Short mmCIF file of C-alpha atoms and ligand atoms in Angstrom, two decimals:
data_model
loop_
_atom_site.label_atom_id
_atom_site.label_comp_id
_atom_site.label_asym_id
_atom_site.label_seq_id
_atom_site.Cartn_x
_atom_site.Cartn_y
_atom_site.Cartn_z
CA MET A 26 -49.60 40.50 4.87
CA ILE A 27 -47.47 41.73 7.77
CA PHE A 28 -44.16 43.49 7.07
CA HIS A 29 -41.48 44.61 9.53
CA PHE A 30 -38.10 46.19 9.08
CA LEU A 31 -35.44 43.58 9.90
CA LYS A 32 -31.75 44.38 10.04
CA ILE A 33 -29.42 42.37 7.87
CA LYS A 34 -27.30 40.07 10.03
CA ALA A 35 -24.86 39.01 7.31
CA VAL A 36 -24.28 39.21 3.57
CA VAL A 37 -21.97 36.52 2.25
CA PRO A 38 -20.95 36.07 -1.39
CA ASN A 39 -21.89 32.60 -2.63
CA THR A 40 -21.20 32.11 -6.32
CA LYS A 41 -19.88 34.93 -8.50
CA LYS A 42 -23.47 35.91 -9.17
CA SER A 43 -25.24 35.33 -5.88
CA VAL A 44 -25.17 36.34 -2.24
CA LEU A 45 -26.54 34.80 0.92
CA VAL A 46 -28.47 37.23 3.10
CA SER A 47 -29.58 36.50 6.65
CA PHE A 48 -31.79 38.70 8.79
CA ASP A 49 -31.78 39.53 12.48
CA VAL A 50 -35.18 38.66 13.87
CA PRO A 51 -35.73 40.38 17.24
CA HIS A 52 -37.03 38.26 20.08
CA THR A 53 -40.43 39.99 20.01
CA LEU A 54 -40.94 38.98 16.35
CA GLN A 55 -39.77 35.36 16.58
CA SER A 56 -43.26 33.90 16.22
CA THR A 57 -44.14 36.22 13.31
CA TYR A 58 -41.07 35.06 11.41
CA SER A 59 -41.15 31.37 12.29
CA PHE A 60 -41.40 29.45 9.03
CA LYS A 61 -42.01 26.08 7.48
CA PRO A 62 -39.58 24.45 5.02
CA GLY A 63 -40.07 25.66 1.46
CA GLN A 64 -41.68 28.99 2.39
CA HIS A 65 -40.67 32.40 1.09
CA VAL A 66 -40.59 36.02 2.16
CA CYS A 67 -41.36 39.15 0.22
CA LEU A 68 -38.97 42.12 0.38
CA ASP A 69 -40.38 45.59 -0.12
CA PHE A 70 -38.19 48.43 -1.43
CA PHE A 71 -38.61 52.06 -2.27
CA LEU A 72 -35.87 52.92 -4.73
CA GLU A 73 -35.60 56.02 -6.87
CA ARG A 74 -39.24 56.91 -6.27
CA ASN A 75 -40.52 53.48 -7.20
CA ASN A 76 -41.93 50.76 -5.02
CA TYR A 77 -40.74 47.21 -5.72
CA ARG A 78 -41.57 43.89 -4.13
CA ARG A 79 -39.71 40.68 -4.76
CA THR A 80 -40.24 37.22 -3.31
CA TYR A 81 -37.35 34.96 -2.32
CA SER A 82 -37.45 31.44 -0.94
CA ILE A 83 -35.87 30.77 2.44
CA TYR A 84 -33.03 28.29 2.05
CA SER A 85 -32.41 27.76 5.77
CA ALA A 86 -34.44 25.23 7.74
CA PRO A 87 -36.53 25.96 10.85
CA ALA A 88 -33.96 24.20 13.07
CA ASP A 89 -31.21 26.56 11.85
CA ASN A 90 -32.89 29.37 13.84
CA GLN A 91 -31.94 31.69 11.05
CA LEU A 92 -33.94 33.39 8.32
CA SER A 93 -31.75 33.30 5.22
CA ILE A 94 -32.28 33.81 1.51
CA CYS A 95 -30.03 33.50 -1.51
CA VAL A 96 -30.32 36.11 -4.26
CA LYS A 97 -28.90 35.52 -7.70
CA ARG A 98 -28.26 38.38 -10.08
CA GLN A 99 -30.69 38.57 -12.99
CA HIS A 100 -29.85 40.22 -16.28
CA LEU A 101 -31.21 43.79 -15.92
CA GLY A 102 -32.74 42.77 -12.59
CA ILE A 103 -33.05 46.05 -10.69
CA ILE A 104 -33.61 44.47 -7.30
CA SER A 105 -31.43 41.35 -7.59
CA ASN A 106 -28.50 43.52 -8.66
CA TYR A 107 -29.23 46.04 -5.91
CA ILE A 108 -29.19 43.28 -3.30
CA ASN A 109 -25.92 41.83 -4.67
CA ASP A 110 -24.23 45.23 -4.86
CA ALA A 111 -25.62 47.31 -2.03
CA PHE A 112 -26.81 45.11 0.84
CA PHE A 113 -24.68 45.33 3.97
CA LYS A 114 -24.77 44.17 7.58
CA GLY A 115 -27.09 46.35 9.67
CA LEU A 116 -29.18 47.67 6.75
CA PRO A 117 -32.90 47.61 7.67
CA VAL A 118 -35.03 45.86 5.04
CA ASN A 119 -38.83 45.66 4.95
CA VAL A 120 -39.53 41.91 5.06
CA SER A 121 -42.90 40.13 5.02
CA GLN A 122 -43.76 37.30 7.35
CA PRO A 123 -42.98 33.92 5.67
CA PHE A 124 -45.70 32.40 3.53
CA GLY A 125 -46.32 29.61 1.01
CA ASP A 126 -47.51 26.01 1.11
CA PHE A 127 -45.02 24.18 -1.12
CA PHE A 128 -44.30 21.65 1.62
CA ASN A 129 -46.90 19.84 3.69
CA GLU A 130 -45.46 17.54 6.34
CA ALA A 131 -48.67 15.50 6.57
CA GLN A 132 -47.92 14.13 3.10
CA LEU A 133 -44.76 12.44 4.36
CA HIS A 134 -46.87 9.85 6.14
CA ASN A 135 -45.82 6.42 4.80
CA CYS A 136 -43.33 8.08 2.46
CA LYS A 137 -40.04 6.26 1.91
CA ALA A 138 -38.30 8.69 -0.45
CA ILE A 139 -38.50 12.23 -1.70
CA TYR A 140 -37.02 13.51 -4.96
CA LEU A 141 -35.99 17.14 -5.24
CA TRP A 142 -35.61 18.41 -8.81
CA ALA A 143 -33.77 21.75 -8.79
CA GLY A 144 -32.48 24.09 -11.46
CA GLY A 145 -30.24 27.09 -10.61
CA SER A 146 -31.64 29.21 -7.80
CA GLY A 147 -34.60 26.80 -7.60
CA ILE A 148 -32.42 24.99 -5.05
CA THR A 149 -33.38 27.43 -2.26
CA PRO A 150 -36.77 26.05 -1.10
CA LEU A 151 -35.60 22.49 -1.87
CA LEU A 152 -32.54 22.80 0.36
CA SER A 153 -34.77 23.91 3.22
CA ILE A 154 -37.00 20.88 2.64
CA ALA A 155 -33.98 18.54 2.38
CA LYS A 156 -32.52 19.79 5.68
CA TYR A 157 -35.84 19.45 7.43
CA VAL A 158 -36.64 15.95 6.19
CA LEU A 159 -33.11 14.66 6.87
CA LEU A 160 -33.26 15.93 10.43
CA LYS A 161 -36.81 14.93 11.30
CA HIS A 162 -37.46 11.80 9.23
CA SER A 163 -34.52 9.41 9.37
CA ASN A 164 -36.57 6.76 7.53
CA ILE A 165 -36.99 8.87 4.38
CA HIS A 166 -34.34 8.89 1.65
CA VAL A 167 -33.73 12.29 0.11
CA ASN A 168 -32.58 12.45 -3.53
CA LEU A 169 -31.51 15.77 -4.99
CA VAL A 170 -31.07 16.23 -8.74
CA TYR A 171 -29.56 19.65 -9.29
CA ALA A 172 -29.05 21.21 -12.73
CA ASN A 173 -26.64 24.08 -13.33
CA GLN A 174 -24.39 25.44 -16.05
CA ASP A 175 -21.02 24.52 -14.60
CA LEU A 176 -19.30 23.73 -11.32
CA GLN A 177 -18.78 27.31 -10.31
CA SER A 178 -22.38 28.31 -10.81
CA ILE A 179 -23.73 25.80 -8.26
CA ILE A 180 -25.52 27.82 -5.62
CA LEU A 181 -25.27 26.74 -1.97
CA LEU A 182 -22.72 24.02 -2.75
CA ASP A 183 -21.09 24.23 0.72
CA GLU A 184 -24.42 23.59 2.44
CA ILE A 185 -25.21 20.70 0.09
CA GLU A 186 -21.83 19.06 0.69
CA GLN A 187 -22.17 19.46 4.46
CA LEU A 188 -25.47 17.60 4.28
CA GLU A 189 -23.89 14.89 2.10
CA SER A 190 -21.21 14.36 4.76
CA ALA A 191 -23.67 14.39 7.64
CA TYR A 192 -26.21 12.04 6.04
CA VAL A 193 -24.09 9.66 3.97
CA ASN A 194 -26.71 6.89 3.83
CA GLN A 195 -29.79 9.06 3.62
CA PHE A 196 -28.95 11.86 1.17
CA LYS A 197 -27.96 11.38 -2.45
CA VAL A 198 -27.02 14.26 -4.72
CA MET A 199 -26.78 14.10 -8.51
CA HIS A 200 -25.39 17.15 -10.26
CA VAL A 201 -26.26 17.82 -13.89
CA LEU A 202 -24.05 20.43 -15.60
CA SER A 203 -24.90 21.73 -19.05
CA ALA A 204 -21.66 23.57 -19.83
CA ALA A 205 -19.13 21.72 -17.68
CA ASN A 206 -15.77 21.26 -19.34
CA ASN A 207 -13.58 18.41 -18.13
CA GLU A 208 -10.54 19.96 -19.78
CA ASN A 209 -10.90 23.37 -18.15
CA MET A 210 -8.10 23.72 -15.55
CA THR A 211 -10.05 26.13 -13.30
CA GLU A 212 -12.91 23.66 -13.17
CA LYS A 213 -10.55 20.77 -12.50
CA LEU A 214 -9.05 22.60 -9.52
CA PHE A 215 -12.47 23.59 -8.28
CA ALA A 216 -13.80 20.04 -8.57
CA LYS A 217 -10.80 18.63 -6.71
CA LYS A 218 -11.75 20.49 -3.56
CA ARG A 219 -15.34 19.36 -3.88
CA LYS A 220 -17.41 16.22 -3.94
CA VAL A 221 -18.77 17.13 -7.38
CA LEU A 222 -16.23 14.97 -9.17
CA ASN A 223 -18.93 12.89 -10.74
CA TYR A 224 -21.72 14.64 -12.51
CA LYS A 225 -23.86 14.14 -15.55
CA GLN A 226 -22.79 16.36 -18.39
CA GLY A 227 -25.72 17.88 -20.27
CA VAL A 228 -29.25 18.58 -19.14
CA ILE A 229 -31.97 16.68 -17.35
CA THR A 230 -33.72 14.44 -19.89
CA ALA A 231 -36.74 12.16 -19.73
CA ASP A 232 -34.48 9.09 -19.88
CA TYR A 233 -32.36 10.41 -17.04
CA ILE A 234 -35.44 11.02 -14.88
CA LYS A 235 -36.62 7.47 -15.56
CA GLN A 236 -33.22 6.11 -14.48
CA ILE A 237 -33.23 8.10 -11.25
CA VAL A 238 -36.75 7.36 -10.02
CA LYS A 239 -36.46 3.90 -8.53
CA VAL A 240 -39.09 3.87 -5.79
CA ASN A 241 -42.39 5.57 -5.10
CA GLY A 242 -42.14 8.87 -3.33
CA LEU A 243 -42.94 12.55 -3.34
CA HIS A 244 -41.45 14.88 -5.95
CA TYR A 245 -40.69 18.56 -5.42
CA LEU A 246 -39.82 20.66 -8.48
CA CYS A 247 -38.32 24.15 -8.57
CA GLY A 248 -36.37 25.64 -11.46
CA PRO A 249 -36.81 27.04 -14.97
CA GLN A 250 -40.23 26.46 -16.53
CA GLY A 251 -38.92 24.16 -19.29
CA MET A 252 -37.12 21.92 -16.83
CA MET A 253 -40.14 21.67 -14.54
CA ALA A 254 -42.48 20.91 -17.45
CA LEU A 255 -40.18 18.10 -18.61
CA CYS A 256 -39.88 16.66 -15.09
CA LYS A 257 -43.62 16.83 -14.49
CA ASN A 258 -44.52 15.23 -17.85
CA THR A 259 -42.00 12.45 -17.37
CA LEU A 260 -43.13 11.75 -13.82
CA GLN A 261 -46.70 11.54 -15.08
CA GLN A 262 -45.56 9.04 -17.73
CA LEU A 263 -44.18 6.99 -14.86
CA ASN A 264 -47.72 6.95 -13.46
CA ILE A 265 -46.84 9.15 -10.53
CA ASN A 266 -49.97 10.72 -9.16
CA ASP A 267 -50.33 14.52 -9.55
CA HIS A 268 -50.79 14.76 -5.78
CA ASP A 269 -47.25 13.48 -5.36
CA ILE A 270 -45.71 16.13 -7.65
CA LYS A 271 -45.26 19.52 -6.01
CA VAL A 272 -44.25 22.44 -8.17
CA GLU A 273 -42.89 25.79 -6.99
CA HIS A 274 -42.88 28.49 -9.63
CA PHE A 275 -40.27 31.19 -9.91
CA ALA A 276 -40.96 34.80 -10.56
CA GLY A 277 -40.16 35.78 -14.14
CA SER A 278 -40.37 38.70 -16.48
CA ASN A 279 -43.65 39.53 -18.15
CA THR A 280 -44.27 41.35 -21.34
CA ILE A 281 -47.80 41.70 -22.51
CA ALA A 282 -47.99 42.78 -26.12
CA LYS A 283 -51.77 42.45 -26.38
CA ALA A 284 -52.56 44.89 -23.58
CA ASN A 285 -54.99 47.72 -24.23
CA ILE A 286 -53.04 50.82 -23.24
CA ASN A 287 -56.10 53.09 -23.38
CA ALA A 288 -58.44 51.06 -21.19
CA THR A 289 -60.28 52.28 -18.12
CA ILE A 290 -60.02 50.15 -15.01
CA VAL A 291 -62.89 50.38 -12.55
CA VAL A 292 -61.76 49.26 -9.10
CA ASN A 293 -64.40 48.34 -6.55
CA ILE A 294 -62.95 48.03 -3.05
CA ASN A 295 -65.57 47.32 -0.39
CA GLY A 296 -68.27 49.00 -2.49
CA THR A 297 -66.29 52.17 -3.32
CA LYS A 298 -65.57 52.49 -7.03
CA THR A 299 -62.60 54.36 -8.49
CA GLN A 300 -61.54 54.64 -12.14
CA VAL A 301 -57.91 54.62 -13.29
CA PRO A 302 -56.33 54.56 -16.77
CA SER A 303 -54.48 51.39 -17.75
CA THR A 304 -51.62 53.12 -19.66
CA GLY A 305 -50.21 49.70 -20.60
CA LYS A 306 -49.58 48.73 -16.98
CA SER A 307 -50.77 45.60 -15.18
CA LEU A 308 -53.97 46.21 -13.22
CA LEU A 309 -51.98 46.25 -9.99
CA ASP A 310 -49.39 48.69 -11.30
CA ALA A 311 -52.11 50.94 -12.72
CA MET A 312 -53.80 51.05 -9.31
CA LEU A 313 -50.55 51.71 -7.44
CA ALA A 314 -49.65 54.49 -9.89
CA ASN A 315 -52.95 56.14 -8.98
CA ASN A 316 -52.57 55.85 -5.23
CA ILE A 317 -54.95 52.95 -4.81
CA LYS A 318 -53.48 50.43 -2.40
CA PRO A 319 -55.00 46.98 -2.99
CA PRO A 320 -53.57 43.91 -1.25
CA TYR A 321 -50.45 42.54 -2.93
CA ALA A 322 -47.12 40.92 -2.11
CA CYS A 323 -44.89 39.07 -4.56
CA GLN A 324 -45.87 40.83 -7.81
CA ALA A 325 -44.86 37.61 -9.53
CA GLY A 326 -48.07 35.62 -9.77
CA THR A 327 -47.09 33.15 -7.10
CA CYS A 328 -48.54 34.23 -3.73
CA GLY A 329 -52.20 34.94 -4.62
CA THR A 330 -52.45 38.03 -2.37
CA CYS A 331 -53.60 40.28 -5.25
CA LYS A 332 -56.52 38.02 -6.21
CA ALA A 333 -59.68 39.91 -7.25
CA THR A 334 -62.91 39.13 -9.13
CA LEU A 335 -63.24 40.22 -12.74
CA VAL A 336 -66.75 41.68 -12.88
CA ASN A 337 -66.74 43.17 -16.39
CA GLY A 338 -64.49 43.20 -19.43
CA GLU A 339 -61.56 41.08 -20.53
CA VAL A 340 -57.97 40.78 -19.38
CA VAL A 341 -54.89 38.93 -20.59
CA MET A 342 -53.01 37.07 -17.91
CA SER A 343 -49.28 36.58 -17.97
CA ARG A 344 -49.22 33.80 -15.39
CA ASP A 345 -51.75 32.41 -12.97
CA PHE A 346 -49.90 29.88 -10.84
CA ALA A 347 -51.61 31.08 -7.67
CA LEU A 348 -55.12 30.33 -9.00
CA ASN A 349 -56.87 27.00 -8.65
CA GLU A 350 -59.75 25.63 -10.73
CA ALA A 351 -62.37 27.02 -8.34
CA ASP A 352 -60.77 30.49 -8.62
CA ARG A 353 -60.76 30.35 -12.41
CA SER A 354 -64.36 29.27 -12.67
CA SER A 355 -65.43 32.10 -10.37
CA ASN A 356 -63.63 34.72 -12.50
CA LYS A 357 -60.79 35.35 -10.10
CA ILE A 358 -57.70 36.98 -11.55
CA LEU A 359 -54.29 37.97 -10.25
CA CYS A 360 -54.08 41.72 -10.62
CA CYS A 361 -50.27 41.74 -10.71
CA GLN A 362 -50.40 39.45 -13.76
CA ALA A 363 -53.46 40.84 -15.57
CA TRP A 364 -53.52 43.49 -18.26
CA ALA A 365 -56.69 45.12 -19.64
CA LYS A 366 -57.73 43.82 -23.04
CA SER A 367 -61.19 45.39 -23.42
CA ASP A 368 -61.84 49.14 -23.22
CA ILE A 369 -63.34 48.85 -19.75
CA VAL A 370 -62.33 46.37 -17.10
CA GLU A 371 -64.07 46.23 -13.74
CA ILE A 372 -62.64 44.33 -10.80
CA LYS A 373 -63.93 43.84 -7.29
CA TYR A 374 -62.18 43.07 -3.98
S1 LIG B 409 -49.00 39.89 -5.67
FE1 LIG B 409 -48.53 37.77 -5.47
S2 LIG B 409 -49.75 36.85 -7.02
FE2 LIG B 409 -50.01 38.96 -7.33
#
């Protein structure tokens, strides 16, 4: 994966807990950083002697000619808090080229409607897709169902409302707010200035999904795991084909209690074998801690860059979203999400 240092063009507060960050892409790197809707970039940091990588979806659309991400603070999130607190215009940041295949334009052939199911910061790749489809496919209706806590926690609300105004007959937005309070004066004032006067109070339910889905179309899901599982199950009950349900997984925290902290990891890269101790770390972290540099990017189990073959031993996997059935049956694992379980684990690149 190719990385370059890009200077930050702007950092703009969005909600109380999120910022919008856009990058300056020099003319010579325009083709490297051209992107498709729904793709993401990986940011690489070296902070207090540790290397961190985090993946963020691009919320802008290709026609915006701008590479922009939105970063929401996470509880105890070292990097998300660093970005919210310390990013400033002109700061160089090591950014990967865009990647990901959440959206495939060929699938829009004969499509009359798309449904975007978003929760919290899951809106970012879906907004990029919405902008793209609205601009390029005037015959396709775009329906966005967006779940948040309350009015003030809705990320990218300005951009959503601009699209609503620009595409009155083509774009429909339904907000679902779990902790909205009609009696709260601050919320009343906030709502007055916005279009979000009508929203569903509560959470997305199976019945609600069944009410919303009126015609056949493609479904794109991005949000908390529970919400996505509910949406996917309900859409399947409605006999929607799995091919028409696209799911983008978020990064999350991993804690592996069953890991063998005294295991030996044998790493075979192009025929050269090296042994490292597991010390309770993921296979990837154990290698990095011992100056082995295997391929990796997101460190969140979503990009698939750290894929390797498990030759010997047993591992426990935290998440394996980037593996398909063929990968699993040929013993592929994601090293950023795998912890040694047996005393010896051998992997091969
Ligand atoms: S580094 Fe992306 S899946 Fe492991």
